CSV table of C-alpha atoms and ligand atoms in Angstrom, one decimal:
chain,number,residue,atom,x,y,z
W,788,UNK,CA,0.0,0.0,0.0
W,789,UNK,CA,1.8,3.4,-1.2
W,790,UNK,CA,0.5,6.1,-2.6
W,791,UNK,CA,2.0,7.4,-5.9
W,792,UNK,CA,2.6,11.1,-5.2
W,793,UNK,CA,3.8,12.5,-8.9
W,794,UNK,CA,1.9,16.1,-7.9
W,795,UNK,CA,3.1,17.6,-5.2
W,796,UNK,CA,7.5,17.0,-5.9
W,797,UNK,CA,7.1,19.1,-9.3
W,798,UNK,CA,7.2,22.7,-9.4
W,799,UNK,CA,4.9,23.4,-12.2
W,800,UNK,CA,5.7,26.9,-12.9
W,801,UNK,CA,9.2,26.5,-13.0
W,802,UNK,CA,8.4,23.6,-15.4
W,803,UNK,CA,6.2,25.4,-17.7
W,804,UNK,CA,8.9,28.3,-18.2
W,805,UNK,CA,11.4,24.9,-19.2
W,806,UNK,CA,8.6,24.1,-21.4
W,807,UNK,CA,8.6,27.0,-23.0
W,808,UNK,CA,12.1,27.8,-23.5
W,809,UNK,CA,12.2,24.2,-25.4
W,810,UNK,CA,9.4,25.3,-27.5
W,811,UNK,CA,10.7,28.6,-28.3
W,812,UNK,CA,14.3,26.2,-29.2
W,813,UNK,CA,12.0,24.0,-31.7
W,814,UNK,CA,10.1,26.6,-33.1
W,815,UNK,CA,12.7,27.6,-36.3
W,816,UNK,CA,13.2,23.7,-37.5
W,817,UNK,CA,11.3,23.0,-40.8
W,818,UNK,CA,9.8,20.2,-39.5
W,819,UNK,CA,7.5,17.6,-41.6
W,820,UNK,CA,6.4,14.2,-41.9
W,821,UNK,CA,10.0,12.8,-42.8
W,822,UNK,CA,13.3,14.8,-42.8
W,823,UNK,CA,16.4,16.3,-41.1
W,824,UNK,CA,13.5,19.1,-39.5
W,825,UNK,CA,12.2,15.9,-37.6
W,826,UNK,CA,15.3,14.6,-36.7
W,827,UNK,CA,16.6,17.9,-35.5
W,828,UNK,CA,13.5,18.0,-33.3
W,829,UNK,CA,13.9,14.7,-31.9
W,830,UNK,CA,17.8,15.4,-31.2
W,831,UNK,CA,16.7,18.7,-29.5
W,832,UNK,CA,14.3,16.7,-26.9
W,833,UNK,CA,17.2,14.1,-26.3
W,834,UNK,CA,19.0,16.7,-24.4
W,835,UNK,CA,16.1,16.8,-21.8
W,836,UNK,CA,15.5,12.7,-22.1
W,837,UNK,CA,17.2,9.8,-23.8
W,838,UNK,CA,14.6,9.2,-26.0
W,839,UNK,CA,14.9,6.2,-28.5
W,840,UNK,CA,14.9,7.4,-32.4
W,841,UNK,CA,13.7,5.3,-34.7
W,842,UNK,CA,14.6,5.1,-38.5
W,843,UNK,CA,12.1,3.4,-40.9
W,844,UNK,CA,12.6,3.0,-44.7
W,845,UNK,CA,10.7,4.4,-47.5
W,846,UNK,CA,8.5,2.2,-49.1
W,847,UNK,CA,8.0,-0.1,-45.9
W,848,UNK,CA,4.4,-1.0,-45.5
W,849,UNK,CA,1.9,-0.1,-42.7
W,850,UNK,CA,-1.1,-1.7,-42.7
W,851,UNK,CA,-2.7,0.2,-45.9
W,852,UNK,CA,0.1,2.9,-46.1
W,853,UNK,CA,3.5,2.8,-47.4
W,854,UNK,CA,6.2,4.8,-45.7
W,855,UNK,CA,7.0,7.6,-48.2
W,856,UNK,CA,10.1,9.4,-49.3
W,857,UNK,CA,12.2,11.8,-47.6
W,858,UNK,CA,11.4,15.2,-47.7
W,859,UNK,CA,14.2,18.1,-47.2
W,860,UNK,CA,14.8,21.1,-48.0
W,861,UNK,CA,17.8,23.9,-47.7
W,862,UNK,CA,16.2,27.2,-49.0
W,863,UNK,CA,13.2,28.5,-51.0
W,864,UNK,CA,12.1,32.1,-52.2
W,865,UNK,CA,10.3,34.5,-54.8
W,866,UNK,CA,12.6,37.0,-56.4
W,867,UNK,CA,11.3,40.1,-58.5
W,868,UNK,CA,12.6,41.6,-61.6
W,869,UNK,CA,14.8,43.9,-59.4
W,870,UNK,CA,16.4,40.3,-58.0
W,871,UNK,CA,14.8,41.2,-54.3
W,872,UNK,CA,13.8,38.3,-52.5
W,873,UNK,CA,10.1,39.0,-51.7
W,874,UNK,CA,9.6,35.8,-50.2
W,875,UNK,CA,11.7,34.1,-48.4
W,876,UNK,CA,12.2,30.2,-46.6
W,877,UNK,CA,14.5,31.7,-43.9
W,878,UNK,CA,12.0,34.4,-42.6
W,879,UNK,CA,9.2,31.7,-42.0
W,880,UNK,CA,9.3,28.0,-43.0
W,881,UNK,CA,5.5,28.3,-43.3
W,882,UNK,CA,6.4,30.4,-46.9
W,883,UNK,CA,6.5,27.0,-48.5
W,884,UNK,CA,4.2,24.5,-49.3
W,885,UNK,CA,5.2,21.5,-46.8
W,886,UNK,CA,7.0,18.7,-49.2
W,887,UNK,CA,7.3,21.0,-51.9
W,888,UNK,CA,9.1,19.5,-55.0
W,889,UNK,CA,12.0,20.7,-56.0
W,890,UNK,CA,11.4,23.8,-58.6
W,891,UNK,CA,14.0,26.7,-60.3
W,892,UNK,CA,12.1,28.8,-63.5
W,893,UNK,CA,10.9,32.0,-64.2
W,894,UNK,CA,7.2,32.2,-64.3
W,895,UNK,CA,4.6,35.1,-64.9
W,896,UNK,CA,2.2,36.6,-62.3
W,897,UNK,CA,-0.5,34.8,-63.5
W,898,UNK,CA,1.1,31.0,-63.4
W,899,UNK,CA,2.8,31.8,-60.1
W,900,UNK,CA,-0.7,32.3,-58.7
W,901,UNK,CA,-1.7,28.9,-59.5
W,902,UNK,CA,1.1,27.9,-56.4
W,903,UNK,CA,0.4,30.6,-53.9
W,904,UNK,CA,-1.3,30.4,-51.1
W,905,UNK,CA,-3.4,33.3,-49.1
W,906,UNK,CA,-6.3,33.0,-46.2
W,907,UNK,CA,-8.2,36.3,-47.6
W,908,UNK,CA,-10.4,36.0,-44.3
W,909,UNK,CA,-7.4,36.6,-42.7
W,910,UNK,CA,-5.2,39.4,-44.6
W,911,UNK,CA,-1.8,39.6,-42.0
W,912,UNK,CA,-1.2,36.1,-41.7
W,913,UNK,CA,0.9,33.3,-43.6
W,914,UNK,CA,-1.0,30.1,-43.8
W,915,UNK,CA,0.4,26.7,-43.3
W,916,UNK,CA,0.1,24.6,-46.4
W,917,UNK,CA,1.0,20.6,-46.9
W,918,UNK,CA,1.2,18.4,-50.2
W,919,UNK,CA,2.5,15.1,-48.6
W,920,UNK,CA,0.7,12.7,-50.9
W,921,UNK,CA,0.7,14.5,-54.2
W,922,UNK,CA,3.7,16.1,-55.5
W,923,UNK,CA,3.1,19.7,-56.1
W,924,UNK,CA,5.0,23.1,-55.2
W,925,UNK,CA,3.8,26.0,-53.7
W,926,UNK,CA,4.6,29.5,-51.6
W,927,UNK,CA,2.1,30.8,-48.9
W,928,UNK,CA,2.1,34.1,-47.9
W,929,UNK,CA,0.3,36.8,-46.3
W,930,UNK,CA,-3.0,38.2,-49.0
W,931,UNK,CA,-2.4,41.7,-48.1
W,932,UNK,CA,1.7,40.9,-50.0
W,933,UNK,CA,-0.2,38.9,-52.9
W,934,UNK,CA,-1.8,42.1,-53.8
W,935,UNK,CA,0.9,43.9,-54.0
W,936,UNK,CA,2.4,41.8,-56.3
W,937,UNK,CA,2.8,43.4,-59.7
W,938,UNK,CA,1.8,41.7,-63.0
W,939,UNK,CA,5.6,40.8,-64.0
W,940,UNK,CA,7.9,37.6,-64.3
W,941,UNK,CA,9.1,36.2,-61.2
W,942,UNK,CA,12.2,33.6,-60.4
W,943,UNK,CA,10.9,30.9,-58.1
W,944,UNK,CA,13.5,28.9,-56.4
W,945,UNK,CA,12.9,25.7,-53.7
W,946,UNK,CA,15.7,23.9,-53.5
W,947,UNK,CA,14.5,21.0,-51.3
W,948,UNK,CA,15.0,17.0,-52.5
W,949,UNK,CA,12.1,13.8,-52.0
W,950,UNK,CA,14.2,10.9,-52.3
W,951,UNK,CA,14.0,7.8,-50.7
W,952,UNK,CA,14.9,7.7,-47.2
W,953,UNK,CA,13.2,7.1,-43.7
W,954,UNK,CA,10.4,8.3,-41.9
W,955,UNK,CA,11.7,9.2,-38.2
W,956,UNK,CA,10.0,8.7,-34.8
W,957,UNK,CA,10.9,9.4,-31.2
W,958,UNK,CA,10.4,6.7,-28.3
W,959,UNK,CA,10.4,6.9,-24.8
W,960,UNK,CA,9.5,4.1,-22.4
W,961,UNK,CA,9.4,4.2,-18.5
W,962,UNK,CA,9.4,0.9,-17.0
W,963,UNK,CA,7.4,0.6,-13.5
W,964,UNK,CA,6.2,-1.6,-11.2
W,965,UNK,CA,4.3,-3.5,-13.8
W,966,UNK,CA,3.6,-4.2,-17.8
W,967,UNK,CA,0.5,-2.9,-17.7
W,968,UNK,CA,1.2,0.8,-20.0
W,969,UNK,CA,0.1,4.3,-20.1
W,970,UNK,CA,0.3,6.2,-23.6
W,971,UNK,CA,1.0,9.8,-24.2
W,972,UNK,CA,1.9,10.5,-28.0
W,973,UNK,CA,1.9,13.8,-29.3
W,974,UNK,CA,2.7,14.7,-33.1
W,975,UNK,CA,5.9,16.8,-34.7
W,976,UNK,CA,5.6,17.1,-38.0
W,977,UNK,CA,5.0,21.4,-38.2
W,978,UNK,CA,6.7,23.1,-38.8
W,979,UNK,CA,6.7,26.9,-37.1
W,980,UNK,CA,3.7,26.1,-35.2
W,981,UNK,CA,3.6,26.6,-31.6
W,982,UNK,CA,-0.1,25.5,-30.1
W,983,UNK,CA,-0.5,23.0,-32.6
W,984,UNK,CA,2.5,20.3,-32.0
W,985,UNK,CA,5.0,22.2,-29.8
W,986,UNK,CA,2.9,23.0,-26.9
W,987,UNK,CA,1.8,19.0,-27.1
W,988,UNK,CA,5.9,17.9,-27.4
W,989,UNK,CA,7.1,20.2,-24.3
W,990,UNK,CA,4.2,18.8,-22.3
W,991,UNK,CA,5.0,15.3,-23.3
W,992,UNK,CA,8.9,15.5,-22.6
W,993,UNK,CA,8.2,17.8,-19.5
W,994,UNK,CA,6.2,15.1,-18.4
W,995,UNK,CA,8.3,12.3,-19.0
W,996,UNK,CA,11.6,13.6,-17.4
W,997,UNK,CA,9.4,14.1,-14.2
W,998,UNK,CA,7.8,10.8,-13.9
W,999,UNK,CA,10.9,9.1,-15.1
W,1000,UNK,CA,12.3,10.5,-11.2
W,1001,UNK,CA,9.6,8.3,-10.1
W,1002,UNK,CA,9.1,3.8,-9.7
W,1003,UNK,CA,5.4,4.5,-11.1
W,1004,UNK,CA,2.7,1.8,-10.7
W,1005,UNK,CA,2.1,1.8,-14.3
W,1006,UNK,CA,4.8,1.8,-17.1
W,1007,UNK,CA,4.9,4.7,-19.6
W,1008,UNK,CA,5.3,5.3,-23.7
W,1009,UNK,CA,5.9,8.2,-25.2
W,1010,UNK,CA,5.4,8.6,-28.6
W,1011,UNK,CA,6.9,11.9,-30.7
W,1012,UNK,CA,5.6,11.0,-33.8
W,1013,UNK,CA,4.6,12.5,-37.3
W,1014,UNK,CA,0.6,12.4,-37.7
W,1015,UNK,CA,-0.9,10.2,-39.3
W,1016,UNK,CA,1.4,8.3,-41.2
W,1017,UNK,CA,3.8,7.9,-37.4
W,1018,UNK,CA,1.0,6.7,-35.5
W,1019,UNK,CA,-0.2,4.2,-38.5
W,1020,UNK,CA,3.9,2.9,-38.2
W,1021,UNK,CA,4.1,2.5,-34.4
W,1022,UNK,CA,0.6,0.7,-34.4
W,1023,UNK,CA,1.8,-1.6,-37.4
W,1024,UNK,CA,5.2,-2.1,-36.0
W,1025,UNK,CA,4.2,-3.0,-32.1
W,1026,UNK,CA,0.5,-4.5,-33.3
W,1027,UNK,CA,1.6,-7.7,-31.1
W,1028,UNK,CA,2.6,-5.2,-27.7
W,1029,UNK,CA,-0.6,-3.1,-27.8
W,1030,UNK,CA,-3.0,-5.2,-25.3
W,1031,UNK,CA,-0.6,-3.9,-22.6
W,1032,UNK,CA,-2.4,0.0,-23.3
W,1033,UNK,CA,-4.7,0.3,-20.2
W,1034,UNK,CA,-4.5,4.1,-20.7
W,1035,UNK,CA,-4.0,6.5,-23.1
W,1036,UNK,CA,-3.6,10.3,-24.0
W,1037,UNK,CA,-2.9,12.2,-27.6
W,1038,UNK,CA,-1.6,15.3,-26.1
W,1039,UNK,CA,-2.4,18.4,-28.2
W,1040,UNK,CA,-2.9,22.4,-28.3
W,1041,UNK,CA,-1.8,22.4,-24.5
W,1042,UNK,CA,-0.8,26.1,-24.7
W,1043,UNK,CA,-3.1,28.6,-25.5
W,1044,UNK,CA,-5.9,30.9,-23.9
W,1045,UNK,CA,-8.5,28.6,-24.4
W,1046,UNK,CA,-10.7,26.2,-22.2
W,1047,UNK,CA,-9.5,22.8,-21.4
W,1048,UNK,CA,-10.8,20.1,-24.2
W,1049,UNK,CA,-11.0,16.8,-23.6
W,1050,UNK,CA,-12.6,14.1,-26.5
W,1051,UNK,CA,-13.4,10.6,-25.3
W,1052,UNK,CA,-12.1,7.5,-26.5
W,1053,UNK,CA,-14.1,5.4,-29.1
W,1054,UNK,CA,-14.9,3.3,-26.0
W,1055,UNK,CA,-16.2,6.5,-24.2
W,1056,UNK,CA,-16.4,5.2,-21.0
W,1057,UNK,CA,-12.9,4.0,-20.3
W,1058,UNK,CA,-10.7,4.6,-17.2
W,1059,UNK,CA,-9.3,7.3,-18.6
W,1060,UNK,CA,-12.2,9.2,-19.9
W,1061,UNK,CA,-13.5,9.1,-16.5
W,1062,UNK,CA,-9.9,10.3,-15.2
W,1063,UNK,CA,-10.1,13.2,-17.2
W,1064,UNK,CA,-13.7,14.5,-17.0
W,1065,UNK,CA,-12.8,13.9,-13.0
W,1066,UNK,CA,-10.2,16.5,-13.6
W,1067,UNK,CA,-12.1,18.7,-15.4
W,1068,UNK,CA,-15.2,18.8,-13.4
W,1069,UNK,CA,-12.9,19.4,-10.3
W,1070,UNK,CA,-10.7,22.3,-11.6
W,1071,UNK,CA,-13.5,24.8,-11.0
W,1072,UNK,CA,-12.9,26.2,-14.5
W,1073,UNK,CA,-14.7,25.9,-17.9
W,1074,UNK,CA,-14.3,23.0,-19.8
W,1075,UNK,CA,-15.4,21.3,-22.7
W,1076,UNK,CA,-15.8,17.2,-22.8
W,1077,UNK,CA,-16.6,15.7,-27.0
W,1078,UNK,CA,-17.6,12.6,-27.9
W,1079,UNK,CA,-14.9,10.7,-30.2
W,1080,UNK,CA,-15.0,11.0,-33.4
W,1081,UNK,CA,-12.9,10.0,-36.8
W,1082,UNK,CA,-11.5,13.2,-37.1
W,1083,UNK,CA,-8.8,15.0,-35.7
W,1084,UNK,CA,-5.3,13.8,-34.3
W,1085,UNK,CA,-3.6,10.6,-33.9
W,1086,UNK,CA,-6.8,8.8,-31.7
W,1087,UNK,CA,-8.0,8.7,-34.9
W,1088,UNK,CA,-5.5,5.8,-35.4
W,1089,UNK,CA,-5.2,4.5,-32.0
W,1090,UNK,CA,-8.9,4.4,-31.8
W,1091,UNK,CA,-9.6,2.5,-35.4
W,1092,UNK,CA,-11.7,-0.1,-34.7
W,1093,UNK,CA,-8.8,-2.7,-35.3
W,1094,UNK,CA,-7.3,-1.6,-32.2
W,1095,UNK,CA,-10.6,0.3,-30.3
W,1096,UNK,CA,-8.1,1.3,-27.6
W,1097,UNK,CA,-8.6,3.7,-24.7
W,1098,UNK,CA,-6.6,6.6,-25.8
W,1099,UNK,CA,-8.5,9.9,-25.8
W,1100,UNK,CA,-7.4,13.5,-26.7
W,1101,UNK,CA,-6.4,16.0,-24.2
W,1102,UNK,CA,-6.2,19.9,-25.3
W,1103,UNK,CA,-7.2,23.3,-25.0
W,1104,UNK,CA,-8.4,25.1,-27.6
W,1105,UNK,CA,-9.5,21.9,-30.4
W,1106,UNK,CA,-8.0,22.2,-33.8
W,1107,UNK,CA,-9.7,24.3,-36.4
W,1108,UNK,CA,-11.4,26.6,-33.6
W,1109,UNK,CA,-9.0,29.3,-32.7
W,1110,UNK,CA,-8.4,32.0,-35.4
W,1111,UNK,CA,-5.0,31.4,-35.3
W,1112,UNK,CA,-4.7,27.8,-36.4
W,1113,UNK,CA,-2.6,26.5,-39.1
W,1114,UNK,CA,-0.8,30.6,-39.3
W,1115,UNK,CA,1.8,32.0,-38.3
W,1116,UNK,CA,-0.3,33.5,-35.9
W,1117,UNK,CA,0.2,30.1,-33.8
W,1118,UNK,CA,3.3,31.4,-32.7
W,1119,UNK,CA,5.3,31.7,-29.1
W,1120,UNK,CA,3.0,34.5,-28.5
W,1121,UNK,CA,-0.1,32.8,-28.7
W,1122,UNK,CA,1.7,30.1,-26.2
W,1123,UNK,CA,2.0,31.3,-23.0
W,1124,UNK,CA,3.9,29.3,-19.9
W,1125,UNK,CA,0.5,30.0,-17.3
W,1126,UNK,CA,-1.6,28.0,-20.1
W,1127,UNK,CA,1.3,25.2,-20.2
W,1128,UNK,CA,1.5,25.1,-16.7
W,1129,UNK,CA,-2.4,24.9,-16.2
W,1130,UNK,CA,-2.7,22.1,-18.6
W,1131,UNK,CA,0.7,20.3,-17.1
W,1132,UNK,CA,-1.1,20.3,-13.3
W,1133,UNK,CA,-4.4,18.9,-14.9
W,1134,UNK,CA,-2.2,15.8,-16.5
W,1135,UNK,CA,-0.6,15.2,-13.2
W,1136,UNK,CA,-3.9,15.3,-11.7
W,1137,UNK,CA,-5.4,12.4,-14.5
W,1138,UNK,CA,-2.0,10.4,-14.0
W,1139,UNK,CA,-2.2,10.5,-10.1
W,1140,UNK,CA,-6.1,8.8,-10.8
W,1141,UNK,CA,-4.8,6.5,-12.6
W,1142,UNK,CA,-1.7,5.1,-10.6
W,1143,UNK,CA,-3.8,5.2,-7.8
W,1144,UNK,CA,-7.5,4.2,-8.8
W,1145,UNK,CA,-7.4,1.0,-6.7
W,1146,UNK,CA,-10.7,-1.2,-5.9
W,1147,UNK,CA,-11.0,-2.6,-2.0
W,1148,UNK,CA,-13.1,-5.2,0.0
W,1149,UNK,CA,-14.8,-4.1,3.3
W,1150,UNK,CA,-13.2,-6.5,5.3
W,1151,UNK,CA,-16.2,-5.8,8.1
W,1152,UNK,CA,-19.1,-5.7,5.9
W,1153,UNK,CA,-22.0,-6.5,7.9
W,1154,UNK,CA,-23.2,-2.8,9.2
W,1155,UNK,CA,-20.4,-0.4,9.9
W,1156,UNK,CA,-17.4,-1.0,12.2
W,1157,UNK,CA,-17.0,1.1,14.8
W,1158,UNK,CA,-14.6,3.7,14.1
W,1159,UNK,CA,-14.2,5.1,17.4
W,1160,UNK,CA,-12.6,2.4,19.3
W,1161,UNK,CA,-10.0,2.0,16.1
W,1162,UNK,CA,-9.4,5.4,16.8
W,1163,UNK,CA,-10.8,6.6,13.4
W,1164,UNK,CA,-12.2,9.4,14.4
W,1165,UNK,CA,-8.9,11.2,15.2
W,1166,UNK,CA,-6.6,9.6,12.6
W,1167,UNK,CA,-7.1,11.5,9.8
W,1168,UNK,CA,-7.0,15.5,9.0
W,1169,UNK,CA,-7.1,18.2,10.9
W,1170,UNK,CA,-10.3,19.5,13.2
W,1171,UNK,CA,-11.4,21.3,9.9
W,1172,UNK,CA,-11.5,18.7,7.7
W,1173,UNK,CA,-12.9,15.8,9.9
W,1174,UNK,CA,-15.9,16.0,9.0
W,1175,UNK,CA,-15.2,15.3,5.6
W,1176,UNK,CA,-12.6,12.4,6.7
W,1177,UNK,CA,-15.6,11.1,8.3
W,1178,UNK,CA,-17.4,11.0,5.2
W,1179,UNK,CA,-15.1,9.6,3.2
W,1180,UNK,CA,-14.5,6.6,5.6
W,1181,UNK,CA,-18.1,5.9,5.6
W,1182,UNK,CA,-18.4,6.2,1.6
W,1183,UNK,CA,-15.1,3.9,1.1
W,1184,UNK,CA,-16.4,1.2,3.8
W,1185,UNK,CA,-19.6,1.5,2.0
W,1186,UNK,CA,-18.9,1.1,-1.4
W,1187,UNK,CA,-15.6,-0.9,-1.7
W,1188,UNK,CA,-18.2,-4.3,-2.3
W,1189,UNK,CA,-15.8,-4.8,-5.1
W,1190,UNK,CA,-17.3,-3.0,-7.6
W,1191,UNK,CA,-16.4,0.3,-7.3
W,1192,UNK,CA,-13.0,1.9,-7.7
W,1193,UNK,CA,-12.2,5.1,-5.8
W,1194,UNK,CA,-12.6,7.3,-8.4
W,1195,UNK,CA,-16.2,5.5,-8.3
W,1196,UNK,CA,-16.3,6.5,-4.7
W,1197,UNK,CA,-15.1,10.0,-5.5
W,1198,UNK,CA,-17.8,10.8,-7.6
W,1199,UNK,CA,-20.4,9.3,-5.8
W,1200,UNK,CA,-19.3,10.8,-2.7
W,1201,UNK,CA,-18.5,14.6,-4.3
W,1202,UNK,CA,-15.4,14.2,-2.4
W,1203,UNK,CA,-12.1,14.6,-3.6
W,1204,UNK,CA,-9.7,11.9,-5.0
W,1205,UNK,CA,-6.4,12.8,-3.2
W,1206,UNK,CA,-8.4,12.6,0.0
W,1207,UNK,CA,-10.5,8.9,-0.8
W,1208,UNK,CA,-7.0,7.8,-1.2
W,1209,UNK,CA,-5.7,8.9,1.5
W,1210,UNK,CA,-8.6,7.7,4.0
W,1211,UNK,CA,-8.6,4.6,2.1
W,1212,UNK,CA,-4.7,4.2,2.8
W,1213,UNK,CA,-5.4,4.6,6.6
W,1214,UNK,CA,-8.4,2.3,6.8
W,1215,UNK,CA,-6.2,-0.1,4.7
W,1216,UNK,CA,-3.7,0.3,7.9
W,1217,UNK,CA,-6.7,-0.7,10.2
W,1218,UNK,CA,-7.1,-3.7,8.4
W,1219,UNK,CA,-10.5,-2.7,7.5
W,1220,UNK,CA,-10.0,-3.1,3.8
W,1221,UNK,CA,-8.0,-5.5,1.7
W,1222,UNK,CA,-7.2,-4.6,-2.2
W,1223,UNK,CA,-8.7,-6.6,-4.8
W,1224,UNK,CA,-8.9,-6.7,-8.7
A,1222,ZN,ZN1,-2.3,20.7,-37.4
């Protein structure tokens, strides 16, 4: 009988300014679904935790996807008649279309348009732009620059190469007291994009150096992964390991203003949905709880009926519904270390459940034992919070038939987790329950 305490040794500010620092590190790389951006980003978060990287070849199959070719890429820009660079890769990687072919021509106003890229709706702001699956080449850039562009030839250069090569993936696995395995996989294939995929990485590695300081109850995977087509690897490459997923998280838009989101697994009623909405509920702020669905991040994969497993998706603001996602308005502005920080202390909060969501057997089941000759009544808390100890002890002696868990008995009771654990822990002492499965 221990308690796992992985809240209250982590100082979640200072942690959420290291989170930010790593973001604002990661933020230049190119980054995409293959490439030396990935690998950069995977060999930036090994300084924080050894992290295993994985090479897989192009042309490998997955299930019904094939791994495809490398994609890299060493400059790109729009010059004028004058020779001025008007665009330009090394001001913002978001310029050019994500797995761009390679291209170097003249071309008139009027074909160039064909390959650029503008949200009108949104005049300032670059968008982000990808052409994994069909090759193409393309520039995005701000509207308000495309009309300024006058009606003359251009020299377009991207000097970037899709050969064959590997797709690249990040590993890291913490080995506790048993086999049994909690997933947290985030993606990193953007590129200058902070909410969507950095905030989700620091999280993930911030999270993974601190419980790594820990023997936890469960053992932990982390996945840093490309979307998509990383998550479709992994599951194809460990199909035979992934029974030993009791829990899991896709851990996603962590850093911004928004309200906490949280979308059920496909099972919609696993232990970690109920974790979660626990959380939630208990935070005293807004939140938002959405039934799964087949759209979105990597629970897309992870949650395919083939594998149906209990990984939902934790976030703030969900993609598509802040004004500044997929722009270069996602930037280390929009991510701020209070929002990391706030969504860092509501993971610990799901993970402490989890470790610690044991089921117990009144061992003196026939009407209630009589707490005060244990001593009971003065073992636990302070004079202010007795009468909730009291409570607790007479919800836990109730309800642990079996059937219930303690987050069960937490909800039932309106009392809070950490302290059904810790009465249970003492009534545990007295002998008065006994853990069962
Ligand atoms: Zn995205």
């Amino acid at each position: 009988m221990h308690t796992i305490d992985i809240k209250s040794s982590i100082n979640v500010n200072d942690a959420s300014h290291k989170m930010y620092k790593l973001i604002s590190d990661l933020y230049p790389l190119c980054r995409s679904i293959t490439g030396n951006g990935l690998r950069e980003t995977l060999h930036t978060i090994q300084k924080e935790i050894s992290l295993y990287i994985h090479e897989i070849a192009t042309g490998t199959e997955v299930f019904d996807w094939t791994i495809p070719k490398e994609w890299n890429i060493k400059d790109a820009f729009i010059k004028n008649l004058q020779g001025e660079k008007i665009v330009s890769f090394h001001q913002s990687n978001l310029h050019v279309v994500n797995y761009s072919v390679n291209i170097n021509k003249k071309i008139g106003l009027q074909d160039l348009k064909a390959h650029l890229f503008t949200l009108p709706e949104q005049p300032n702001l670059i968008p982000y732009r990808t052409s994994y699956y069909k090759e193409n080449w393309g520039f995005c850039l701000s509207h308000n620059q495309l009309l300024e562009l006058k009606d003359e030839e251009y020299e377009v250069c991207i000097d970037s190469s899709l050969e064959n090569g590997h797709l690249t993936y990040g590993e890291y696995y913490i080995r506790g007291e048993k086999a049994d395995e909690v997933l947290i996989s985030c993606h990193i294939c953007h590129p200058s994009l902070c909410n969507d995929n950095l905030s989700g990485i620091a999280l993930a590695v911030f999270l993974a150096k601190h419980l790594s300081q820990f023997a936890p109850s469960y053992s932990y995977r982390f996945l840093f992964i490309p979307g998509t087509v990383g998550s479709i690897t992994w599951l194809a490459l460990n199909e035979a390991n992934v029974d030993k997923i009791k829990h899991g998280l896709v851990v996603t838009c962590v850093g911004d203003p928004g309200k906490s989101h949280y979308k059920k697994s496909r099972q919609g009623n696993a232990e970690i949905d109920k974790a979660v909405i626990h959380v939630l509920k208990s935070s005293g702020q807004d939140y938002e709880i959405m039934d799964f669905s087949p759209y979105g991040y990597d629970e897309r994969q992870f949650c395919s009926p083939g594998f149906n497993l209990p990984v939902g998706c934790f976030m703030r603001s969900p993609h598509g519904t802040y004004p500044q996602y997929h722009t270069s308005a996602d930037n280390l502005e929009l991510v701020q270390p209070q929002y990391l920080a706030d969504s860092l202390a509501k993971l610990l909060s799901v993970l402490q459940i989890i470790e610690n969501n044991k089921k117990y057997l009144n061992q003196n089941p026939k009407c209630e034992p009589q707490l005060g000759k244990r001593g009971l009544y003065s073992a636990i808390g302070g004079q202010t919070d007795t009468k909730k100890s009291e409570m607790a002890m007479l919800w836990i002696l109730n309800l642990s038939d079996g059937n219930h868990t303690l987050l069960d008995i937490s909800e039932k009771s309106g009392l809070e987790f950490d302290l059904i654990k810790k009465t249970a822990d003492t009534l545990l002492q007295f002998n008065l329950l006994k853990e069962t499965t």
